[in-house]
PDB file of C-alpha atoms in Angstrom:
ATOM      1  CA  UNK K   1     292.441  83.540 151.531  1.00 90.00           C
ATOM      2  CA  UNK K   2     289.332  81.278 152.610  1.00 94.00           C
ATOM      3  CA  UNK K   3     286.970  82.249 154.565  1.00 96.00           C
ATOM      4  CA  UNK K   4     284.871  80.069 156.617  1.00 97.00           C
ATOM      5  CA  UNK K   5     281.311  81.784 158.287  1.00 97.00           C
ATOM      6  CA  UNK K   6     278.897  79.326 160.464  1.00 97.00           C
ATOM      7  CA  UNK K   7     275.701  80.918 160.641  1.00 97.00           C
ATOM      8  CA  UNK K   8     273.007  79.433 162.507  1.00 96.00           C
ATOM      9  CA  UNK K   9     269.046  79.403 162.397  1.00 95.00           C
ATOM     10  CA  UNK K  10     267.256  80.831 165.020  1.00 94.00           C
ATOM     11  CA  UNK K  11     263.986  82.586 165.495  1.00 93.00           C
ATOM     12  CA  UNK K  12     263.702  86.123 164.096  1.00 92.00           C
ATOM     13  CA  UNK K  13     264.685  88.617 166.342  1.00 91.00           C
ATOM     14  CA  UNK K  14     261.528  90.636 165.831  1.00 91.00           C
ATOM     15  CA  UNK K  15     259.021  87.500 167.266  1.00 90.00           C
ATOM     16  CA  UNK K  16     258.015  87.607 170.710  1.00 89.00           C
ATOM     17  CA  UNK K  17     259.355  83.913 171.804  1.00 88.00           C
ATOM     18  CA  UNK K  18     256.623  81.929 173.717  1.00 89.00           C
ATOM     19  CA  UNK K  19     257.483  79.112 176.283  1.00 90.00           C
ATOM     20  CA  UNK K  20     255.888  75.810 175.711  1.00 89.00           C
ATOM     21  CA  UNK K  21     252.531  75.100 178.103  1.00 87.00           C
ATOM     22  CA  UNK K  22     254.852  72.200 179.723  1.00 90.00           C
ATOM     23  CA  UNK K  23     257.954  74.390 180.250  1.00 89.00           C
ATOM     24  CA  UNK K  24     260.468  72.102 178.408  1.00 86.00           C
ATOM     25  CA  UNK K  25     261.515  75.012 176.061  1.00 86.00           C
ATOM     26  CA  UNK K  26     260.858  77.300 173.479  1.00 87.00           C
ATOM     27  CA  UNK K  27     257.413  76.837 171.356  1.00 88.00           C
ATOM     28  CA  UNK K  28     258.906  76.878 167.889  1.00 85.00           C
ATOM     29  CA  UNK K  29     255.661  75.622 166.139  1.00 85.00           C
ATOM     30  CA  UNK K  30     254.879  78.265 162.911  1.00 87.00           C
ATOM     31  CA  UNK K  31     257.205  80.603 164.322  1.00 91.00           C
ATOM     32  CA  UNK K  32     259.543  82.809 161.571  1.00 92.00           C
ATOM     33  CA  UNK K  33     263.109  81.633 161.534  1.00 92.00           C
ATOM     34  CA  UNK K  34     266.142  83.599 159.862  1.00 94.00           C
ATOM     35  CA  UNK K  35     269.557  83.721 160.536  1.00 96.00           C
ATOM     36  CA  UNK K  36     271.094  84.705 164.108  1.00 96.00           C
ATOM     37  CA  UNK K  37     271.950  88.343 163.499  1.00 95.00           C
ATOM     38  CA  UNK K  38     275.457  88.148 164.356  1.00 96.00           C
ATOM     39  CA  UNK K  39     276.206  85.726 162.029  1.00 96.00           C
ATOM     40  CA  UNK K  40     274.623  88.203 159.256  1.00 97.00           C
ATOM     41  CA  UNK K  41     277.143  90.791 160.324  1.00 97.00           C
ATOM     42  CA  UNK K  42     280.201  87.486 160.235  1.00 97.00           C
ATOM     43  CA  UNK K  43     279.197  87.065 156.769  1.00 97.00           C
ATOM     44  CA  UNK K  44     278.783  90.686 155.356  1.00 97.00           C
ATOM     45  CA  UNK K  45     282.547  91.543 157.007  1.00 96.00           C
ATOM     46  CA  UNK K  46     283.673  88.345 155.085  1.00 96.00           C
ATOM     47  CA  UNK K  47     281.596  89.093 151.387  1.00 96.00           C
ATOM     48  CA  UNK K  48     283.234  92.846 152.157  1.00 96.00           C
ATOM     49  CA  UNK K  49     286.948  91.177 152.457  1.00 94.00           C
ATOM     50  CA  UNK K  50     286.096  89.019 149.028  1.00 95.00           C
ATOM     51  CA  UNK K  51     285.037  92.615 147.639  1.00 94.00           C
ATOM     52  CA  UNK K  52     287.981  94.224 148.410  1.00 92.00           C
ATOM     53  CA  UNK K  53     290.245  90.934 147.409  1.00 91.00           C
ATOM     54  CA  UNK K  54     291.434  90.078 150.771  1.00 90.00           C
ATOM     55  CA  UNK K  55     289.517  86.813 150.679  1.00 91.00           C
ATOM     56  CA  UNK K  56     289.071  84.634 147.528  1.00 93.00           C
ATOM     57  CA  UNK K  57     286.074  82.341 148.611  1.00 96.00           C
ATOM     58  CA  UNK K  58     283.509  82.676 151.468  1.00 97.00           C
ATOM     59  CA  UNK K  59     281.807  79.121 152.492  1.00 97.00           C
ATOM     60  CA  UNK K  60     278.980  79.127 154.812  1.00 97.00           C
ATOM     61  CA  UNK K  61     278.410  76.342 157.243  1.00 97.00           C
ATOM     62  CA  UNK K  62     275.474  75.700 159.271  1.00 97.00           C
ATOM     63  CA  UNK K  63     274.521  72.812 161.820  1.00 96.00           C
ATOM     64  CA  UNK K  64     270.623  71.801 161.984  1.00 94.00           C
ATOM     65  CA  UNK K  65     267.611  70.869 160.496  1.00 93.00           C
ATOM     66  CA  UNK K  66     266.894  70.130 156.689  1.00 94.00           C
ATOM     67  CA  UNK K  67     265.445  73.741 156.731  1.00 93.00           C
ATOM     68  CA  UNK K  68     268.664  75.251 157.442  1.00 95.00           C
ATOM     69  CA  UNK K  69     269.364  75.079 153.876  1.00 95.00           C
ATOM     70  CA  UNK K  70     267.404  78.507 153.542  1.00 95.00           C
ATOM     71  CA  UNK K  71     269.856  79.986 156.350  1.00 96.00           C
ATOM     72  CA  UNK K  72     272.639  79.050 153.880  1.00 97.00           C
ATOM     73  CA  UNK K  73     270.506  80.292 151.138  1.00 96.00           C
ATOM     74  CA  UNK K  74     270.715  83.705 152.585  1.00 96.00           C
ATOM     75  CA  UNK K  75     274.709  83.688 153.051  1.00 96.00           C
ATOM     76  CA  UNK K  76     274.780  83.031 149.796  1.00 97.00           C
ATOM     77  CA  UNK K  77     272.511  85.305 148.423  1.00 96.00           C
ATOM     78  CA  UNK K  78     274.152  87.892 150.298  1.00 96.00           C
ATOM     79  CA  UNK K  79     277.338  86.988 148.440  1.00 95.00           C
ATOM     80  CA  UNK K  80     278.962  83.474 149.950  1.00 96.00           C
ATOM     81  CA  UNK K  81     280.395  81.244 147.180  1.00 95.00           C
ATOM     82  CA  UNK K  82     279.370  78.024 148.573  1.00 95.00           C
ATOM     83  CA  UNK K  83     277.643  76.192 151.603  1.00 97.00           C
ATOM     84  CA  UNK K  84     277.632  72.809 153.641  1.00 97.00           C
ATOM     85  CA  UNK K  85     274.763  72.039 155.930  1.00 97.00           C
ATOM     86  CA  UNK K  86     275.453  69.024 158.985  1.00 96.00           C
ATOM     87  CA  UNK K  87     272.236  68.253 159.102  1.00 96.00           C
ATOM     88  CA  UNK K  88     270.626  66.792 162.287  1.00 94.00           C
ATOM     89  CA  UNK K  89     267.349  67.634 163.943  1.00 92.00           C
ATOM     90  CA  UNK K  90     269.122  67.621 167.319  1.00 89.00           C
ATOM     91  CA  UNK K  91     269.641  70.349 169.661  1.00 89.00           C
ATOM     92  CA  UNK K  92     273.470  70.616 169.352  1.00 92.00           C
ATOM     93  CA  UNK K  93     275.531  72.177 172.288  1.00 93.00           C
ATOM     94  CA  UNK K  94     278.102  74.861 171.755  1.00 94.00           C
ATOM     95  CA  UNK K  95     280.701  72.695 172.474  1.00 95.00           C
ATOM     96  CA  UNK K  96     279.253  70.055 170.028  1.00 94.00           C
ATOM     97  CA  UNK K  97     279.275  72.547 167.076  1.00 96.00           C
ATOM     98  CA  UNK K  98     282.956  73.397 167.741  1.00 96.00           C
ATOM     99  CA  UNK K  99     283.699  70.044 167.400  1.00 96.00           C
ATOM    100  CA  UNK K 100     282.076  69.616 163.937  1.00 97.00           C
ATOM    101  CA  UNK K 101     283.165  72.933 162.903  1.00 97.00           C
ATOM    102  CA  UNK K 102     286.504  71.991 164.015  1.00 97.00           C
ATOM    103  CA  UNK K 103     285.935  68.593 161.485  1.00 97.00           C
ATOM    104  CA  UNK K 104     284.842  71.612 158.736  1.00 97.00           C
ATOM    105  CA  UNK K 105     288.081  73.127 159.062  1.00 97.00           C
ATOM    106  CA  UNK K 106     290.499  70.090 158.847  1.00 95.00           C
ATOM    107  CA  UNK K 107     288.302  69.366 156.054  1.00 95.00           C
ATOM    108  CA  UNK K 108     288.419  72.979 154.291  1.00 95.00           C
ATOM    109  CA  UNK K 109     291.813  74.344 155.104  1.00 94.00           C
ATOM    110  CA  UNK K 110     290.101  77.877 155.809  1.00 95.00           C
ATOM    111  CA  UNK K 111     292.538  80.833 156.725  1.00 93.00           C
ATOM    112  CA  UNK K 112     290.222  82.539 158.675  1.00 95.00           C
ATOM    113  CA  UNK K 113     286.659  81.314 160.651  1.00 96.00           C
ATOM    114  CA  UNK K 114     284.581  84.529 161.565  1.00 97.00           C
ATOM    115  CA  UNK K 115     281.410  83.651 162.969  1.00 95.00           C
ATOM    116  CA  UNK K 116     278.648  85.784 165.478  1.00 94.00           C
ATOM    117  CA  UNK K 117     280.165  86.627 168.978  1.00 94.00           C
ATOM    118  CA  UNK K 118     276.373  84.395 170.187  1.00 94.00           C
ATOM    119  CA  UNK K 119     273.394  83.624 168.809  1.00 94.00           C
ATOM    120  CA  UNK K 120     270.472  84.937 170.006  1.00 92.00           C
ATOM    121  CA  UNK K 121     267.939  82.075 171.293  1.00 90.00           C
ATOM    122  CA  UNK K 122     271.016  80.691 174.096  1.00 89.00           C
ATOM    123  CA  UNK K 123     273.356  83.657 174.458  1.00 91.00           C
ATOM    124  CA  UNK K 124     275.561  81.112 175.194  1.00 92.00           C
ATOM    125  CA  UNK K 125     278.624  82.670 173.919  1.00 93.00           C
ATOM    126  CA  UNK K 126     281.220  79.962 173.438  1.00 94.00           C
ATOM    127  CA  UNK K 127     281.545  78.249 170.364  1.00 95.00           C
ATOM    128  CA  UNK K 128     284.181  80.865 168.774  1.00 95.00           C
ATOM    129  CA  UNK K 129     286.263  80.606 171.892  1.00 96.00           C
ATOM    130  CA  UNK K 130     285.722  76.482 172.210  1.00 96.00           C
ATOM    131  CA  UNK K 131     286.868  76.003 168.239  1.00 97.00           C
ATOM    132  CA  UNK K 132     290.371  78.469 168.677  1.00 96.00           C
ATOM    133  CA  UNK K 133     290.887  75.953 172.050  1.00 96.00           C
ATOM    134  CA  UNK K 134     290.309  72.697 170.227  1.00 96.00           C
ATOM    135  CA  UNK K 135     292.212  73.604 166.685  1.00 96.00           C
ATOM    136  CA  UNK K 136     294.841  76.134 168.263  1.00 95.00           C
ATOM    137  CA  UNK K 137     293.925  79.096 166.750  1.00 96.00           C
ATOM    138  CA  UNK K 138     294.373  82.377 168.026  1.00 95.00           C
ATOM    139  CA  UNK K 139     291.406  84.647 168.360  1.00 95.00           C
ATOM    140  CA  UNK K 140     290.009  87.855 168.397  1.00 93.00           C
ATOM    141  CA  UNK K 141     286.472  88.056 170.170  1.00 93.00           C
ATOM    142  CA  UNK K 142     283.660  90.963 170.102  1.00 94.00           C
ATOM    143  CA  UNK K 143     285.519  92.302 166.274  1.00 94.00           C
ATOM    144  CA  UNK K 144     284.478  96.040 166.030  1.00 94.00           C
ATOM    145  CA  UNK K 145     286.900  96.039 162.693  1.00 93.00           C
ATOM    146  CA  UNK K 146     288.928  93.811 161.243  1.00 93.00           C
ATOM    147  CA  UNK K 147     291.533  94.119 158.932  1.00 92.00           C
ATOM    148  CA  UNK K 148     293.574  90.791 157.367  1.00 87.00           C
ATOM    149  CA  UNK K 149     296.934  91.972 155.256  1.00 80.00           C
ATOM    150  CA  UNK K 150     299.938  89.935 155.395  1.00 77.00           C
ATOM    151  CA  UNK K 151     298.891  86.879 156.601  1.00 80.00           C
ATOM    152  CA  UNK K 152     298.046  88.575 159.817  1.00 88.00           C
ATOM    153  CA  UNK K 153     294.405  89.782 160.938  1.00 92.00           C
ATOM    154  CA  UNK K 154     294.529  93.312 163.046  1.00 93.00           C
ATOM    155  CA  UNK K 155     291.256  93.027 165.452  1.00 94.00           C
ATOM    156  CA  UNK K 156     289.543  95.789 167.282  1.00 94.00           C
ATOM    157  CA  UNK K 157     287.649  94.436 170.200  1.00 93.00           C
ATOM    158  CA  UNK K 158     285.061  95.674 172.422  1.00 89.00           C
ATOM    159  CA  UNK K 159     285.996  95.417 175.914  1.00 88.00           C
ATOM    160  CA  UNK K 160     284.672  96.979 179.354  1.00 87.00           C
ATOM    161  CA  UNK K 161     287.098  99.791 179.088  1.00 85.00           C
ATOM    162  CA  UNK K 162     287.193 100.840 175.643  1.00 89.00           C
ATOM    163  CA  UNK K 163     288.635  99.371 173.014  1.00 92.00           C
ATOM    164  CA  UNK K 164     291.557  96.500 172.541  1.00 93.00           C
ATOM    165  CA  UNK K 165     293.072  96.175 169.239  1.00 93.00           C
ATOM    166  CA  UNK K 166     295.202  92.999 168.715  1.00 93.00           C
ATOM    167  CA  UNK K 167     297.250  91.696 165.913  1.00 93.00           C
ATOM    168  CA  UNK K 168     297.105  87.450 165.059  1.00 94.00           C
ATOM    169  CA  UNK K 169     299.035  85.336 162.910  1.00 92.00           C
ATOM    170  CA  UNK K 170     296.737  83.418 160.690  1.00 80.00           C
ATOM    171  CA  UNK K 171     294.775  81.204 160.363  1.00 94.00           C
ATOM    172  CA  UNK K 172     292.893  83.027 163.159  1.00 95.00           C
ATOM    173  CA  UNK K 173     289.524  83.144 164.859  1.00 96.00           C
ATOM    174  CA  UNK K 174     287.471  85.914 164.841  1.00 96.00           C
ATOM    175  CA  UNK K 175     283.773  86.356 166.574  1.00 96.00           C
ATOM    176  CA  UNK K 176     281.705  89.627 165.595  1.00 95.00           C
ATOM    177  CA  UNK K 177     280.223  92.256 167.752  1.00 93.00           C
ATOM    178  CA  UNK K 178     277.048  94.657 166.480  1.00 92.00           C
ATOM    179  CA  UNK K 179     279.248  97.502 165.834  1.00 91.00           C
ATOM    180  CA  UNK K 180     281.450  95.996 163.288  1.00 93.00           C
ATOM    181  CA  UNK K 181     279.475  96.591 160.296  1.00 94.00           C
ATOM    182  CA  UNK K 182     275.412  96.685 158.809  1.00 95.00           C
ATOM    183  CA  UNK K 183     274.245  93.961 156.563  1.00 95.00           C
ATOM    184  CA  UNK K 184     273.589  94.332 153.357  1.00 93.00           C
ATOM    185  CA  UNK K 185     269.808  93.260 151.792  1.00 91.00           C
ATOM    186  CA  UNK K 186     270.060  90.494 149.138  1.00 88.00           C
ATOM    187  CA  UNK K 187     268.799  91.272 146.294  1.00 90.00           C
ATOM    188  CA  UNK K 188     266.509  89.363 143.769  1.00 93.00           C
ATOM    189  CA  UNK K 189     269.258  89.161 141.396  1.00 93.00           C
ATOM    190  CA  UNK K 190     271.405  87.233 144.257  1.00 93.00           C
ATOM    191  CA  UNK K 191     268.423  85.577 145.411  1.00 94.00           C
ATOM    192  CA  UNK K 192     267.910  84.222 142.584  1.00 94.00           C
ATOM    193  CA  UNK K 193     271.828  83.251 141.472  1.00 93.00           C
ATOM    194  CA  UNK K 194     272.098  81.411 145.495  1.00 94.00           C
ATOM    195  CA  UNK K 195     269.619  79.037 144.056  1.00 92.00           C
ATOM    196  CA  UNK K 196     271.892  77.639 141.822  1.00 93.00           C
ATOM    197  CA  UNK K 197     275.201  78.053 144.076  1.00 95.00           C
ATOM    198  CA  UNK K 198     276.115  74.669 145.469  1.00 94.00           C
ATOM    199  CA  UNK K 199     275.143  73.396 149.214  1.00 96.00           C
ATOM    200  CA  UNK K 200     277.297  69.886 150.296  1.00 95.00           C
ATOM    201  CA  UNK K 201     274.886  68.179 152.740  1.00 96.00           C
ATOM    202  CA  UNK K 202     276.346  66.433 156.059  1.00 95.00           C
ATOM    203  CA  UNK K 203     275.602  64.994 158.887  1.00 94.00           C
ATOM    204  CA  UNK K 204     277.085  64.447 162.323  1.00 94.00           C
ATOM    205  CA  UNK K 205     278.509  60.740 161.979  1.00 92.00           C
ATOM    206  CA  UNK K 206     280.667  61.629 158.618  1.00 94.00           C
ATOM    207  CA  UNK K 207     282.924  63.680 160.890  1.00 94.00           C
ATOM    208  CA  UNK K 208     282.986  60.880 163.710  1.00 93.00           C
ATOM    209  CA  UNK K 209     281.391  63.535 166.298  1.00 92.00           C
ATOM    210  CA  UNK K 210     279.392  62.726 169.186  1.00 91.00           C
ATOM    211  CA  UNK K 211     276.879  65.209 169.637  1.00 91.00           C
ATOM    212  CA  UNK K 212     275.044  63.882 172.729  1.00 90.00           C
ATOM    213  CA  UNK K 213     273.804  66.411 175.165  1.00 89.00           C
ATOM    214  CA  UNK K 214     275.865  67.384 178.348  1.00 90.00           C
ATOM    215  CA  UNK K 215     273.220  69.491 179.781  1.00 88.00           C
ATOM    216  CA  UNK K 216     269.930  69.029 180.557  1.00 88.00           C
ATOM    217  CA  UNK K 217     267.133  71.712 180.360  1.00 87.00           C
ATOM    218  CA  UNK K 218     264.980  71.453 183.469  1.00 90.00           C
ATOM    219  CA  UNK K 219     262.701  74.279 182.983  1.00 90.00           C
ATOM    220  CA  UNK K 220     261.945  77.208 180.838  1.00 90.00           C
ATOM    221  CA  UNK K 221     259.928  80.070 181.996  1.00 89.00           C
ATOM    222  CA  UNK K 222     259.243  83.623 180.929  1.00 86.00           C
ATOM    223  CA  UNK K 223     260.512  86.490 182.914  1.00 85.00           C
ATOM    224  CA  UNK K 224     258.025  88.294 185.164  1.00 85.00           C
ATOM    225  CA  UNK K 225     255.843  90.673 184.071  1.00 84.00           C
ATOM    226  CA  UNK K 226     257.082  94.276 185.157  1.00 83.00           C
ATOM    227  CA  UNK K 227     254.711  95.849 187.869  1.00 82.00           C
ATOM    228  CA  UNK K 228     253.361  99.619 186.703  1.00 83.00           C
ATOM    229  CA  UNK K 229     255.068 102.199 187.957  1.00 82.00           C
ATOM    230  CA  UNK K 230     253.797 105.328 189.812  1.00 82.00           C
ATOM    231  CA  UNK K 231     253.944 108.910 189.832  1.00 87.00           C
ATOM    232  CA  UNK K 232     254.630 110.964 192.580  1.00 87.00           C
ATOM    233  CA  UNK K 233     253.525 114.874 193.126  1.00 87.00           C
ATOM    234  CA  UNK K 234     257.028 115.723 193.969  1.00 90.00           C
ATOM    235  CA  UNK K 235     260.577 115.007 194.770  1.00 91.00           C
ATOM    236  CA  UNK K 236     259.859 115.456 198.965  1.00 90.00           C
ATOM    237  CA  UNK K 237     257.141 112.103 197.974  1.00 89.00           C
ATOM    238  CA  UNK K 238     259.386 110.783 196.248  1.00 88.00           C
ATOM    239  CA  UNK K 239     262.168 109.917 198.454  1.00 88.00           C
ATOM    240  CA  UNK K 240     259.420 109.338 201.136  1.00 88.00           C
ATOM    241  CA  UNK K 241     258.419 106.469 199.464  1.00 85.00           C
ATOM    242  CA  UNK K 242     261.847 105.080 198.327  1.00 86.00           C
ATOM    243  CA  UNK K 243     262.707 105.421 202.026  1.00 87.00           C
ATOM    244  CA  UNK K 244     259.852 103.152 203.134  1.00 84.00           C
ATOM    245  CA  UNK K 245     260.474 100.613 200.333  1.00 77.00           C
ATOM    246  CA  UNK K 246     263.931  99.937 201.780  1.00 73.00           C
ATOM    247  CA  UNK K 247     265.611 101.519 198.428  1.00 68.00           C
ATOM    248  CA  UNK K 248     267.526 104.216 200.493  1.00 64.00           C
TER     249      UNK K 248
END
């Protein structure tokens, strides 16, 4: 079985993200990038299937800048066999990178696409859902475990009530939630072998993909600072003040 993981780059979840002095977006000017976390846990669940000979190759995909390649790099130092970077220094819309992804899969023939439920700098939450629409696929969103025997994939997923588990006849879609498993650190060893693994580089036009913006960004500004709270002597003050705040 193959095994296809997009991963994208994004900034590191530990940076404090700073709006530009114009408002037209995010200030991404010598700011640490790394790979959206979700996708990390997409490709450890697929390196884990290779490890336990439920999937025969793993090939990461990402859709960016030239600098992407060290996204990739990290898929495959954390075990992928192969990558392919689309470049384009674009800002490509979720439904955009379905299409292209949905290009990668005519192209690959993958049994399986597990990717991160969103990534972290839109939240947008779409592009697993947008490629099982536009190639067919069934899919199982917000994976808590996954288990693929028999040319099926069993999926546990994370809903408002509990948890859903649903069975899907390959090839399937599958989009990861936090729970589903922890990522493994690459080590020098693999650092040093991704070096050498092989990255096919894209871009946009080879697929015949038109990734013009539908959307346009009119501002971006940074939440509002919390006011300090205050302590109160007792509960009697307490609901004294609530009551003259309106709260109760």
């Amino acid at each position: 079985m193959k095994v296809l993981v997009p991963v994208k780059r994004v900034i590191d979840y530990n940076v404090k993200v700073r709006v530009k002095s114009d408002q037209t977006g995010v200030d991404l000017a010598n700011v640490k990038m790394s790979m959206n976390p979700f996708d990390e846990i997409s490709v450890e669940e697929a390196v884990r299937m290779k490890e336990a000979g439920a999937a025969t190759e793993v090939v990461a995909v990402s859709i960016g800048p030239q600098q992407a390649q060290e996204t990739i790099r990290t898929a495959l130092a954390m075990g992928a066999d192969r990558g392919i970077l689309i470049k384009t220094d674009d800002d490509v819309e979720p439904l955009g990178v379905a299409k292209l992804l949905a290009k990668v899969v005519e192209e690959e023939s993958p049994d399986m696409v597990i990717l991160g439920k969103q990534a972290i700098d839109d939240d947008s939450n779409q592009t697993g859902q947008m490629l099982g629409a536009l190639l067919g696929w069934p899919q199982g969103t917000f994976a808590s475990e996954v288990k693929a025997e028999g040319g099926k994939v069993n999926v546990t997923r994370e809903v408002d009530g509990g948890l859903q588990t649903v069975a899907l006849d390959g090839p399937a879609i599958v989009t990861t939630d936090l729970r589903l498993n922890e990522p493994r650190y690459a080590s020098l060893p693999n650092i040093m072998k991704a070096k050498k693994k092989p990255i096919d580089m894209k871009e946009p036009g080879d697929y015949g993909v038109d990734i013009s913006p539908r959307l346009t960004v009119v501002k971006v500004t940074e939440p509002p600072v919390r006011e300090a709270g205050e302590k109160v002597e007792d509960v009697a003050t307490l609901v004294e003040k609530l009551k003259s705040a309106g709260a109760v």
